[in-house]
Amino acid sequence: ADTLRSSERMEKDVVLSKKTQQEIDAAKNKCREFIEFLLDGTAPGFSDPSEEYMNVYAQFDPSSVSLDTLAEFSPYLRMSKGQILAEVLREVECTAVGHDGMAGDDVSKGGGHYRQVERVGSFLKGFRIAESRRIARETASHLLNVVANEGAEGLDFALGTMVRGEGDGELNDDLLAYLEETITVQKRTVEKQIAAENADRELMKSRGETLEEPNMVEMDEIDVDGMNVEEINLNDGEVRASLSEVGDSYADDDSKEMSPSEKLLMLLQSLLDRLKAEAAFTADEDGKNLRLLAMCLNTQSDIERTKRIQGEVGGSLARTESFAELLAGAIDYAEKPSTALTPGRKAMDISILRKIQRQVAEIQSMQAMNAAGVKPPKSDRDPIGPWQ
C-alpha cells in the first residue's frame, strides 16, 4: 500500500531522467574536468605554473576540440537538461572573477579570465542544446517506427531496454520537451489544413459547385523534422487496437479517415502519453513492480499476462516474491472501505488482482520445481508458454 501511495506522488513529477546524488556528483566532477581542460592555457589563472606559456593569453578555439572528446563528455554536459553544467559554470565564473580582481578585463594587468570562461560556456551550452535535440529527434523517430511496426508490445520492449541503458536512443527530459514542441508545431499544421479545407468547401458551395471528397492517401512515409514513420495505416482495425494500449488520444470515430498529418499528430501524442506514464515509475525494484502490475491490469488475455510476468521476473525467485508482496499489498489496500469511498478515485478491480495473484503463485511453484530439478506436471489448461 505504501508503494501504491508513493506512485501517486510520482505522477505529479513527470521526469524521465531521475538521477541519484552520486550520479549528480560524478557528473559535476566530469563537467568541471572538461571545463578546466578547455580553459587550460587561455589565461594565467587557468594555466599550470610550471608551463612556459603561463603568462601568455590564448583565445579559446572551439575547432580545436575533437569530436571524440565531445562525445566522451556529452552525457555529463546534457544531464538534468544542462542544470549540472550551468551550476559548474557558475562556480568556475566565480573563480575567474577572483583571478581578475581589480584588473577586470584588462589583459595587460592580468585580467580577462571571466571573458575566457564566457567563451567556453557559450560553446558548451550551444553544443548541449544541439546534441540534446539531435538525440531526442533520433529517439523519437526510433520509437515511432517501433510503434508503427511492432505495436505496444514492441514499444514496451524498446522502453525497457532504454531504461537499462541499452538499445537505441535515450529516455530523458529533453525527449519529453522535444515531443511537446513537435506536437505543438504539428497541431498548428493540422489546424491550418482543416481551415484551408473548410474555406475551399465554403467557396465551392457559394459557387454552387459539387464538392467531391478527395481520396486520402495512405501514409506510406511521413517525414517531419527527420522523423520517418513507414508503412502504417491507422485506419486498420488491428493497428488501432494495438495502439490503444499506447495512448487514447486519437479520435473515437473509427469511420473518419485521417489525413497523414493527423495520423502523425495522433502517433506523437500517444507516444508522449506513454512516456509520461513511464516517468511515473522509478528504476528501482518498487518501480519495476508497479510497472509490471500496470501492464498486467491492462492485459485482457490470461496467457499474455502470464507471459508478461515471466518475461519480467525471469527465473528469479526473489523478483517474483517481491512482486507477490506488492500484489498482496494492493489487494489489502483495495479491500479497505476507505479506499472505495475516496472521492474521484476509480475503484481497483479486486477480482483481476486476485487472478493475477493466482498466476504469480503458479509461476512461483514452477520456479521452485525448476530450482529443485523437478519436471513441472502437465496441465489440461491452456499453456502459458515455454519457461525461460
XYZ file of C-alpha atoms in Angstrom:
388
model
C 0.000 0.000 0.000
C 2.867 2.363 0.776
C 4.333 1.633 -2.651
C 0.970 2.365 -4.299
C 0.650 5.666 -2.469
C 4.192 6.624 -3.438
C 3.278 6.064 -7.103
C 0.546 8.693 -6.782
C 3.112 11.226 -5.617
C 5.415 10.322 -8.523
C 2.664 11.099 -11.042
C 2.930 14.776 -10.116
C 6.614 14.869 -11.108
C 6.910 13.745 -14.720
C 10.651 13.252 -15.067
C 12.247 10.563 -17.201
C 15.842 11.037 -16.058
C 15.880 10.560 -12.311
C 19.481 10.714 -11.057
C 20.934 9.768 -7.703
C 23.095 12.181 -5.752
C 26.114 10.012 -6.512
C 25.447 10.295 -10.263
C 24.985 14.055 -9.967
C 28.270 14.485 -8.068
C 30.098 12.350 -10.643
C 28.638 14.440 -13.486
C 29.736 17.666 -11.757
C 33.280 16.388 -11.466
C 33.328 15.402 -15.139
C 31.932 18.789 -16.253
C 34.488 20.591 -14.101
C 37.289 18.441 -15.506
C 36.226 19.210 -19.089
C 35.882 22.952 -18.496
C 39.312 23.104 -16.881
C 40.723 21.199 -19.861
C 39.227 23.734 -22.298
C 40.439 26.708 -20.245
C 43.964 25.380 -19.857
C 46.381 27.861 -21.390
C 43.783 30.564 -22.114
C 44.794 32.768 -19.153
C 47.436 32.753 -16.375
C 44.999 31.655 -13.683
C 43.961 28.637 -15.734
C 47.490 27.556 -16.672
C 49.918 25.200 -14.975
C 52.568 27.364 -13.202
C 55.294 25.006 -14.448
C 54.418 25.574 -18.098
C 56.280 28.129 -20.199
C 53.136 29.841 -21.527
C 51.784 30.613 -18.062
C 51.668 34.362 -18.704
C 50.534 34.105 -22.317
C 46.856 34.537 -23.294
C 45.469 32.244 -25.983
C 41.981 32.745 -27.391
C 39.753 29.691 -26.895
C 39.283 27.934 -30.246
C 36.209 25.631 -30.437
C 37.579 23.943 -33.570
C 40.490 22.580 -31.520
C 38.122 20.338 -29.515
C 37.980 16.868 -31.053
C 34.683 15.089 -31.709
C 35.833 12.105 -29.645
C 36.395 14.337 -26.631
C 32.973 15.937 -27.032
C 31.344 12.503 -27.322
C 33.108 11.360 -24.139
C 31.787 14.239 -22.029
C 28.446 14.683 -23.815
C 26.334 12.608 -21.336
C 27.549 14.695 -18.395
C 27.001 18.019 -20.178
C 23.416 17.020 -21.068
C 22.433 15.509 -17.736
C 19.421 17.102 -15.984
C 18.703 19.311 -19.029
C 22.030 21.126 -18.601
C 21.410 22.205 -14.999
C 24.577 20.490 -13.768
C 26.653 22.175 -16.476
C 25.161 25.573 -15.600
C 25.946 25.078 -11.898
C 29.567 24.146 -12.585
C 29.955 27.097 -14.959
C 28.763 29.453 -12.217
C 31.401 28.051 -9.875
C 34.144 28.497 -12.487
C 32.914 32.032 -13.225
C 33.283 32.926 -9.534
C 36.833 31.552 -9.606
C 37.572 33.615 -12.737
C 36.309 36.794 -11.076
C 38.688 36.101 -8.205
C 41.613 35.746 -10.633
C 40.695 39.011 -12.374
C 40.461 41.010 -9.166
C 40.691 44.763 -9.783
C 42.141 44.184 -13.258
C 38.771 43.111 -14.665
C 39.014 42.531 -18.415
C 42.391 44.293 -18.712
C 44.686 41.572 -20.032
C 47.789 43.733 -19.536
C 47.135 43.768 -15.787
C 46.439 40.031 -15.503
C 42.675 40.159 -16.045
C 40.416 38.649 -18.714
C 39.755 35.297 -17.035
C 35.990 35.838 -16.851
C 35.768 36.554 -20.589
C 37.509 33.268 -21.363
C 35.013 31.382 -19.177
C 32.183 33.142 -21.019
C 33.515 31.934 -24.369
C 33.880 28.343 -23.160
C 30.440 28.469 -21.516
C 28.759 29.718 -24.705
C 30.384 26.932 -26.699
C 29.337 24.196 -24.245
C 25.765 25.475 -23.914
C 25.358 25.610 -27.678
C 26.772 22.112 -28.053
C 24.490 20.767 -25.308
C 21.351 22.202 -26.919
C 22.219 20.918 -30.394
C 23.286 17.470 -29.158
C 20.229 17.079 -26.910
C 17.906 17.930 -29.774
C 19.682 15.567 -32.152
C 19.446 12.622 -29.751
C 15.822 13.430 -28.859
C 14.895 13.559 -32.563
C 16.604 10.220 -33.265
C 14.991 8.603 -30.213
C 11.532 9.877 -31.164
C 11.979 8.603 -34.724
C 13.068 5.191 -33.445
C 10.146 4.860 -31.012
C 7.593 5.956 -33.610
C 8.835 3.312 -36.012
C 8.667 0.712 -33.237
C 5.033 1.668 -32.511
C 4.156 1.599 -36.203
C 5.801 -1.757 -36.956
C 5.617 -3.691 -33.667
C 2.774 -2.089 -31.714
C 2.508 -1.643 -27.951
C 4.427 -4.815 -27.113
C 7.398 -3.696 -29.179
C 7.287 -0.279 -27.521
C 7.332 -1.880 -24.062
C 10.425 -3.862 -25.015
C 12.170 -0.818 -26.516
C 11.480 1.315 -23.444
C 12.634 -1.486 -21.161
C 15.994 -1.733 -22.935
C 16.436 2.051 -22.865
C 15.736 2.177 -19.120
C 18.585 -0.301 -18.644
C 20.862 1.914 -20.734
C 20.754 -0.426 -23.732
C 19.296 -0.190 -27.214
C 18.946 2.849 -29.463
C 18.165 6.305 -28.106
C 17.895 7.861 -24.652
C 14.962 8.424 -22.315
C 15.367 11.814 -20.677
C 13.635 15.125 -20.057
C 14.904 16.528 -23.359
C 12.887 13.860 -25.189
C 9.667 14.946 -23.443
C 10.362 18.596 -24.236
C 11.123 17.766 -27.879
C 7.901 15.771 -28.299
C 5.808 18.517 -26.698
C 7.351 21.098 -29.022
C 6.854 18.863 -32.071
C 3.222 18.204 -31.129
C 2.565 21.944 -30.834
C 4.002 22.535 -34.319
C 2.073 19.577 -35.766
C -1.201 20.798 -34.214
C -0.760 24.131 -35.967
C -0.138 22.320 -39.247
C -3.311 20.243 -38.862
C -5.363 23.292 -37.876
C -4.160 25.198 -40.944
C -5.023 22.258 -43.201
C -8.508 21.948 -41.727
C -9.081 25.699 -42.035
C -7.940 25.631 -45.664
C -10.229 22.672 -46.452
C -13.204 24.388 -44.805
C -12.502 27.594 -46.729
C -12.399 25.643 -50.010
C -15.721 23.969 -49.179
C -17.421 27.270 -48.403
C -16.085 28.805 -51.620
C -17.338 25.910 -53.731
C -20.745 25.970 -52.019
C -21.065 29.681 -52.686
C -20.418 28.995 -56.372
C -22.938 26.166 -56.403
C -20.302 23.635 -57.364
C -20.446 19.995 -56.331
C -17.945 19.178 -53.616
C -16.071 15.927 -54.073
C -14.249 14.476 -51.117
C -10.645 13.730 -52.084
C -9.323 10.227 -51.699
C -6.964 10.109 -48.740
C -3.528 8.775 -49.496
C -2.130 6.061 -47.303
C 0.688 7.087 -45.040
C 3.482 5.132 -46.688
C 6.022 7.582 -45.348
C 5.876 10.819 -43.404
C 8.985 12.879 -42.744
C 8.688 15.669 -40.185
C 11.904 17.141 -38.835
C 13.757 13.970 -39.756
C 11.215 11.529 -38.254
C 10.135 8.725 -40.593
C 7.017 6.659 -39.974
C 6.820 3.934 -42.583
C 4.174 1.504 -43.754
C 1.308 2.164 -41.357
C -2.399 2.660 -41.918
C -4.079 3.778 -38.716
C -7.498 3.118 -40.235
C -6.668 -0.591 -39.955
C -8.588 -2.071 -37.015
C -5.730 -4.274 -35.841
C -3.251 -1.413 -35.840
C -5.638 0.832 -33.933
C -6.266 -1.933 -31.391
C -2.542 -2.320 -30.885
C -2.029 1.409 -30.460
C -4.912 1.639 -27.980
C -2.534 0.235 -25.373
C -0.113 3.058 -26.060
C -2.487 6.019 -25.789
C -6.144 7.003 -26.047
C -5.659 10.433 -27.590
C -6.844 9.634 -31.109
C -10.383 10.081 -32.355
C -13.156 7.719 -31.278
C -14.835 7.779 -34.679
C -13.350 4.780 -36.484
C -15.177 5.681 -39.699
C -13.409 9.011 -40.022
C -10.484 8.947 -42.420
C -7.444 10.764 -41.056
C -5.014 12.712 -43.169
C -1.285 11.852 -42.928
C -0.733 14.949 -40.769
C -3.478 13.891 -38.365
C -2.065 10.378 -38.186
C 1.366 11.686 -37.274
C -0.143 14.007 -34.661
C -2.024 11.094 -33.111
C 1.142 8.988 -33.018
C 3.174 11.771 -31.419
C 0.529 12.434 -28.751
C 0.183 8.721 -27.993
C 3.936 8.344 -27.631
C 4.158 11.373 -25.327
C 1.387 10.000 -23.105
C 3.158 6.646 -22.942
C 6.470 8.262 -21.954
C 4.774 10.328 -19.256
C 3.301 7.124 -17.875
C 6.780 5.576 -17.956
C 8.109 8.518 -15.950
C 5.776 7.649 -13.069
C 7.815 4.526 -12.348
C 11.239 4.689 -10.770
C 14.093 2.488 -11.939
C 14.283 0.619 -8.619
C 12.528 -2.644 -7.763
C 9.366 -0.928 -6.496
C 9.052 1.000 -9.732
C 9.550 -2.138 -11.817
C 6.876 -3.956 -9.805
C 4.402 -1.096 -10.225
C 5.078 -1.002 -13.957
C 4.534 -4.760 -14.227
C 1.284 -4.507 -12.246
C 0.041 -1.744 -14.550
C 0.790 -3.884 -17.614
C -0.977 -6.888 -16.059
C -4.088 -4.841 -15.266
C -4.262 -3.656 -18.869
C -3.750 -7.122 -20.395
C -7.009 -8.944 -21.121
C -5.649 -12.388 -22.023
C -4.574 -14.641 -19.143
C -1.966 -16.306 -21.335
C -0.466 -12.990 -22.442
C -0.498 -11.749 -18.849
C 1.427 -14.796 -17.650
C 3.957 -14.360 -20.459
C 4.444 -10.736 -19.452
C 5.096 -11.702 -15.848
C 7.514 -14.449 -16.882
C 9.323 -12.073 -19.189
C 9.810 -9.555 -16.376
C 10.734 -11.822 -13.465
C 12.590 -14.489 -15.450
C 13.751 -17.299 -13.190
C 14.405 -15.074 -10.159
C 12.586 -16.332 -7.066
C 13.380 -13.094 -5.214
C 11.955 -10.930 -8.012
C 8.753 -12.986 -8.118
C 8.423 -12.868 -4.326
C 8.815 -9.086 -4.414
C 6.036 -8.773 -6.994
C 3.830 -11.147 -4.991
C 4.252 -8.904 -1.934
C 3.163 -5.890 -3.976
C 0.071 -7.793 -5.145
C -0.829 -8.731 -1.578
C -0.458 -5.106 -0.523
C -2.536 -3.927 -3.483
C -5.357 -6.331 -2.611
C -5.323 -5.279 1.061
C -5.361 -1.640 0.005
C -8.230 -2.184 -2.459
C -10.337 -4.044 0.125
C -10.233 -1.205 2.631
C -13.603 0.604 2.888
C -11.844 3.981 2.968
C -10.312 3.263 -0.459
C -13.701 2.613 -2.068
C -15.169 5.777 -0.550
C -12.383 8.105 -1.662
C -13.936 10.765 -3.964
C -12.645 10.991 -7.521
C -10.747 7.695 -7.356
C -11.591 4.727 -9.539
C -12.012 1.547 -7.501
C -9.492 -1.223 -8.215
C -10.869 -4.482 -9.623
C -10.140 -6.953 -6.816
C -11.149 -9.951 -8.931
C -8.467 -9.123 -11.514
C -5.898 -8.595 -8.763
C -6.708 -11.999 -7.268
C -6.453 -13.636 -10.695
C -3.003 -12.085 -11.159
C -2.081 -13.284 -7.674
C -3.009 -16.861 -8.600
C -0.975 -16.649 -11.790
C 2.043 -15.407 -9.836
C 1.592 -18.283 -7.351
C 1.687 -20.753 -10.250
C 4.859 -19.154 -11.577
C 6.431 -19.346 -8.109
C 5.529 -23.044 -7.949
C 7.160 -23.647 -11.350
C 10.273 -21.740 -10.267
C 10.546 -23.828 -7.105
C 10.229 -27.086 -9.067
C 12.807 -25.930 -11.604
C 15.177 -24.997 -8.790
C 14.698 -28.460 -7.265
C 15.189 -30.171 -10.626
C 11.610 -31.452 -10.680
C 9.788 -31.511 -14.020
C 6.513 -29.499 -13.808
C 3.391 -31.657 -14.247
C 1.343 -31.341 -17.447
C -1.859 -29.297 -17.225
C -5.134 -29.645 -19.137
C -5.493 -25.865 -19.174
C -4.211 -23.559 -21.868
C -0.421 -23.468 -21.927
C 1.249 -20.385 -20.516
C 4.198 -20.611 -22.842
C 7.704 -22.042 -22.516
C 9.515 -21.324 -19.303
C 12.531 -19.114 -19.774
